[in-house]
Amino acid sequence: MMKSRLPLVLLACGSFNPITNMHMRLFELARDHLHQTGRYQVIEGIISPVSDNYGKRGLVSARHRIAMAQLALETSDWIRVDPWESEQEKWTETVKVLRHHYNESLRSLQFRKELMRKNWPIERATEDFLSSLDPVSPELKLLCGADILKTFSTPNLWKEEHIKEIVEKFGLVCISRAGSDPVQYISESELLTRFQHNIHLVTEWIQNEISATHIRHALCKGLSVKYLIPDSVISYIKHYNIYTEESERGK
Amino acid sequence: MEGGSCLTMHSITIQQPWTFTRKKIVGTFTQQLEVFGCDSEVLHLDLWLQGNHMENPDNKREVVLLACGSFNPITNMHLRLFELAKDYLHETGKYKVIKGIISPVGDAYKKKSLISANHRVTMAQLATESSDWVEVDDWESSQNEWLETLKVLRYHHQKLASSNPDNSLQSAVPLIKPGRKRKQEANRYIPVKKNQLSPETKGVPQLKLLCGADILESFGIPNLWKLEDITEIVANHGLVCITRAGNNAQKFIYESDTLWQHKNNIHLVEEWITNDISSTKIRRALRRGQSVRYLVPDAVRAYIEKHNLYSPESEDRNAGVILAPLQKYARGCKQEQTL
């Protein structure tokens, strides 16, 4: 019997200030990689921009960052932007964002299960049969650059129990550029080594490093960013005059 | 050039068209000419314009960028080259980029994995639909034989010269003809045969070859380029070369006498993002069923999918066939030419 693939959702957290072609590329790379393992079916990608309270210099209003991400993702049939994190009053730790989205997917799963039960005639509704029909709850994994692994060892940046929950309960999909060696970050950490089966390393062979910082600087100087971020996002930025010397200096 | 003195021209108000030939220069102009130390009968157009630039800051030199290549397929990186070059030239304050031309190579180039020019031209057109200044030209790709880059440059230069309505320069053709040995001088002069040069006339736009550093360095590959072609390209037209780490390209120019002589006409533009979206990698990803979204324009991606353009079979096209320029030059050219 064919082993069916596990449904999987990818979640990316970050400033998205602004969203770039590279951010979206990470999703495509991750999906291709996971599909190639034969074990997963990536059903959704979620972009979760950080809230304004993160306090990073040059961070423009979440309203804009969400709008730009929406414009960028208009042509994608599987990636969407979720405003929940940006709507929270305080900054939310990554693990909490993961928990939230996992609970959300469970809730919608429950809803779908109820629907399915209603549709099946009672004689056939044995528990076993229904279980085999029941959609499996999708796994939720954090999509990120491999340098995140390195930051796990920075003192006081992450809570140890959070790192454990992220790699144990959820899992990571880490994209790194060709030539770098993320495996060493894993081997240097006992915790990461223990859960390495849940850390998927993906190599980006087609380098396309579009730093959002560079994008903002270019926009401030009136330089072109066409073909680095979607045209619709460029129009939006121009229309609202979002990235300026002032916005870069921050509050 | 003893730069200071020639720039005093800017203080003269130009009311009427004047003549440039030495014999007809009157009064103060004769003085100016002597200061230039000009031997020939023509004035360097650039110097005149430079002077003019000081007086009229809007009177920038118009530039058209021409990119030749396989575009197999066109990628976001190709398109970026244009944007980077335009920004760079504008920032010098001396140029105004008015047009970009993508000229895909013809099928006769015989490069391995090169698919039909029709598709490559169409994809480039789809890719540039959203651009208000970059366009695709299929003249080169519709020729039956492979054409040297210089010929493509000359063709477009002629086209620009003849379509310029204000331009009454009789000859916009570069001076050097193939096969003629000439002493190479820095800053090639453009002959001004007719005398109407009013202040409104900006002259024929400069046509510059836009390329990546790999093209620049390919000048050194034996039998790929003719030395006289390279010379004419850098002397009469100029290069805008996008590089990642400027050093290799700079070194390459330094090590070549020809390139060094015309280094003022070779603009090195550093790319500030690491953009390695090569067509080869795109084709590889497509063969492996991997996504190329966000690396090529969406319309191009959709077109490739619709026509199933790239496969292991398409990659094997022209396998074993010698590249057209190598075929052409290797036949006749046995002597070593030093770049």
Short mmCIF file of C-alpha atoms in Angstrom, two decimals, chain B residues 42-205:
data_model
loop_
_atom_site.label_atom_id
_atom_site.label_comp_id
_atom_site.label_asym_id
_atom_site.label_seq_id
_atom_site.Cartn_x
_atom_site.Cartn_y
_atom_site.Cartn_z
CA VAL B 42 37.84 67.58 -36.17
CA LEU B 43 37.12 68.43 -32.63
CA HIS B 44 36.47 65.80 -30.11
CA LEU B 45 32.73 65.83 -29.77
CA ASP B 46 32.88 64.77 -26.20
CA LEU B 47 34.99 67.72 -25.18
CA TRP B 48 32.56 70.10 -26.75
CA LEU B 49 29.70 68.44 -25.02
CA GLN B 50 31.58 68.40 -21.78
CA GLY B 51 31.95 72.13 -22.02
CA ASN B 52 28.33 72.43 -22.93
CA HIS B 53 27.41 70.29 -20.01
CA MET B 54 28.79 72.86 -17.62
CA GLU B 55 26.65 75.55 -19.14
CA ASN B 56 23.51 73.42 -19.60
CA PRO B 57 23.44 70.71 -16.94
CA ASP B 58 20.49 69.07 -18.63
CA ASN B 59 22.42 68.51 -21.79
CA LYS B 60 23.64 65.08 -20.86
CA ARG B 61 25.04 62.59 -23.29
CA GLU B 62 22.34 60.19 -24.40
CA VAL B 63 23.15 56.52 -24.11
CA VAL B 64 21.54 53.38 -25.44
CA LEU B 65 22.51 50.09 -23.82
CA LEU B 66 22.72 46.98 -25.97
CA ALA B 67 22.92 43.51 -24.47
CA CYS B 68 23.79 40.56 -26.68
CA GLY B 69 23.61 36.97 -25.55
CA SER B 70 21.76 33.70 -25.69
CA PHE B 71 18.97 34.61 -23.26
CA ASN B 72 18.26 30.94 -23.00
CA PRO B 73 16.10 31.78 -21.10
CA ILE B 74 16.08 35.41 -20.04
CA THR B 75 16.26 35.75 -16.25
CA ASN B 76 15.79 38.42 -13.60
CA MET B 77 19.56 38.78 -13.55
CA HIS B 78 19.67 39.84 -17.22
CA LEU B 79 17.01 42.41 -16.53
CA ARG B 80 18.88 43.66 -13.46
CA LEU B 81 21.95 44.41 -15.59
CA PHE B 82 20.00 47.11 -17.35
CA GLU B 83 18.72 48.67 -14.14
CA LEU B 84 22.17 48.68 -12.56
CA ALA B 85 23.81 50.17 -15.64
CA LYS B 86 21.21 52.89 -15.94
CA ASP B 87 21.50 53.89 -12.29
CA TYR B 88 25.29 53.95 -12.55
CA LEU B 89 25.41 56.08 -15.67
CA HIS B 90 22.85 58.51 -14.30
CA GLU B 91 24.79 58.87 -11.07
CA THR B 92 27.87 60.07 -12.98
CA GLY B 93 25.78 63.07 -13.97
CA LYS B 94 27.10 62.85 -17.51
CA TYR B 95 24.72 60.45 -19.14
CA LYS B 96 21.07 59.92 -19.78
CA VAL B 97 20.10 56.38 -20.64
CA ILE B 98 17.25 56.58 -23.10
CA LYS B 99 16.86 52.98 -24.22
CA GLY B 100 17.87 49.42 -23.54
CA ILE B 101 17.99 46.79 -26.25
CA ILE B 102 18.04 43.04 -25.77
CA SER B 103 19.38 41.27 -28.84
CA PRO B 104 19.16 37.49 -28.55
CA VAL B 105 21.74 35.58 -30.62
CA GLY B 106 20.66 33.65 -33.71
CA ASP B 107 20.34 29.87 -33.80
CA ALA B 108 23.40 29.74 -36.04
CA TYR B 109 25.53 30.45 -32.97
CA LYS B 110 25.29 26.69 -32.37
CA LYS B 111 25.76 26.88 -28.64
CA LYS B 112 24.90 23.71 -26.78
CA SER B 113 21.33 23.64 -25.44
CA LEU B 114 20.34 26.73 -27.40
CA ILE B 115 16.65 26.49 -28.20
CA SER B 116 14.90 28.15 -31.12
CA ALA B 117 15.30 31.92 -31.40
CA ASN B 118 11.55 32.36 -31.75
CA HIS B 119 11.02 31.18 -28.20
CA ARG B 120 13.94 33.12 -26.82
CA VAL B 121 12.77 36.34 -28.42
CA THR B 122 9.19 35.80 -27.24
CA MET B 123 10.31 35.16 -23.68
CA ALA B 124 12.43 38.30 -23.72
CA GLN B 125 9.42 40.24 -24.99
CA LEU B 126 7.25 38.87 -22.21
CA ALA B 127 9.95 39.75 -19.71
CA THR B 128 10.23 43.36 -20.85
CA GLU B 129 6.54 44.11 -21.14
CA SER B 130 6.59 45.84 -17.78
CA SER B 131 9.61 47.93 -18.66
CA ASP B 132 9.16 51.37 -20.16
CA TRP B 133 12.67 51.61 -21.59
CA VAL B 134 14.03 48.13 -22.30
CA GLU B 135 12.93 46.42 -25.50
CA VAL B 136 13.78 43.37 -27.58
CA ASP B 137 15.23 43.48 -31.08
CA ASP B 138 15.11 40.40 -33.29
CA TRP B 139 17.28 41.59 -36.17
CA GLU B 140 20.31 39.62 -35.00
CA SER B 141 18.31 36.47 -34.33
CA SER B 142 16.68 36.57 -37.74
CA GLN B 143 19.97 36.51 -39.65
CA ASN B 144 20.84 33.20 -41.28
CA GLU B 145 24.45 33.28 -40.27
CA TRP B 146 25.99 34.05 -36.93
CA LEU B 147 26.99 37.70 -36.57
CA GLU B 148 29.86 39.14 -34.63
CA THR B 149 28.84 41.39 -31.77
CA LEU B 150 30.54 44.31 -33.48
CA LYS B 151 28.27 43.94 -36.50
CA VAL B 152 25.24 44.05 -34.24
CA LEU B 153 26.60 47.18 -32.59
CA ARG B 154 27.23 48.79 -35.96
CA TYR B 155 23.75 47.93 -37.16
CA HIS B 156 22.08 49.47 -34.14
CA HIS B 157 24.37 52.47 -34.26
CA GLN B 158 23.36 53.09 -37.86
CA LYS B 159 19.75 52.67 -36.94
CA LEU B 160 20.07 55.25 -34.17
CA ALA B 161 21.95 57.65 -36.40
CA SER B 162 19.46 57.52 -39.24
CA SER B 163 16.42 57.75 -37.04
CA ASN B 164 17.60 60.81 -35.17
CA PRO B 165 15.62 63.64 -36.79
CA ASP B 166 17.71 66.50 -35.46
CA ASN B 167 20.89 64.82 -36.34
CA SER B 168 22.56 66.09 -39.41
CA LEU B 169 25.83 64.37 -38.83
CA GLN B 170 26.47 62.76 -42.11
CA SER B 171 28.45 59.90 -40.92
CA ALA B 172 27.94 58.21 -37.64
CA VAL B 173 29.91 55.19 -38.69
CA PRO B 174 32.98 54.41 -36.67
CA LEU B 175 36.24 55.31 -38.30
CA ILE B 176 38.02 52.02 -38.14
CA LYS B 177 37.24 49.64 -40.93
CA PRO B 178 38.11 45.97 -40.56
CA GLY B 179 41.44 44.96 -41.91
CA ARG B 180 42.94 48.41 -41.78
CA LYS B 181 45.80 48.95 -39.47
CA ARG B 182 45.55 52.19 -37.62
CA LYS B 183 47.50 53.61 -34.81
CA GLN B 184 45.22 53.30 -31.85
CA GLU B 185 44.66 56.56 -30.08
CA ALA B 186 42.88 57.13 -26.89
CA ASN B 187 39.45 58.69 -27.34
CA ARG B 188 38.50 58.03 -30.90
CA TYR B 189 37.17 61.08 -32.71
CA ILE B 190 33.84 61.06 -34.40
CA PRO B 191 34.06 62.85 -37.76
CA VAL B 192 31.75 65.82 -38.14
CA LYS B 193 31.38 66.32 -41.84
CA LYS B 194 28.39 68.57 -41.96
CA ASN B 195 28.49 71.70 -39.97
CA GLN B 196 25.11 72.04 -38.41
CA LEU B 197 25.55 71.49 -34.78
CA SER B 198 23.01 73.54 -32.91
CA PRO B 199 22.69 73.51 -29.16
CA GLU B 200 19.42 71.60 -29.43
CA THR B 201 21.15 68.74 -31.15
CA LYS B 202 22.49 66.24 -28.76
CA GLY B 203 24.04 64.17 -31.48
CA VAL B 204 23.64 60.48 -32.01
CA PRO B 205 23.19 58.66 -28.74
#
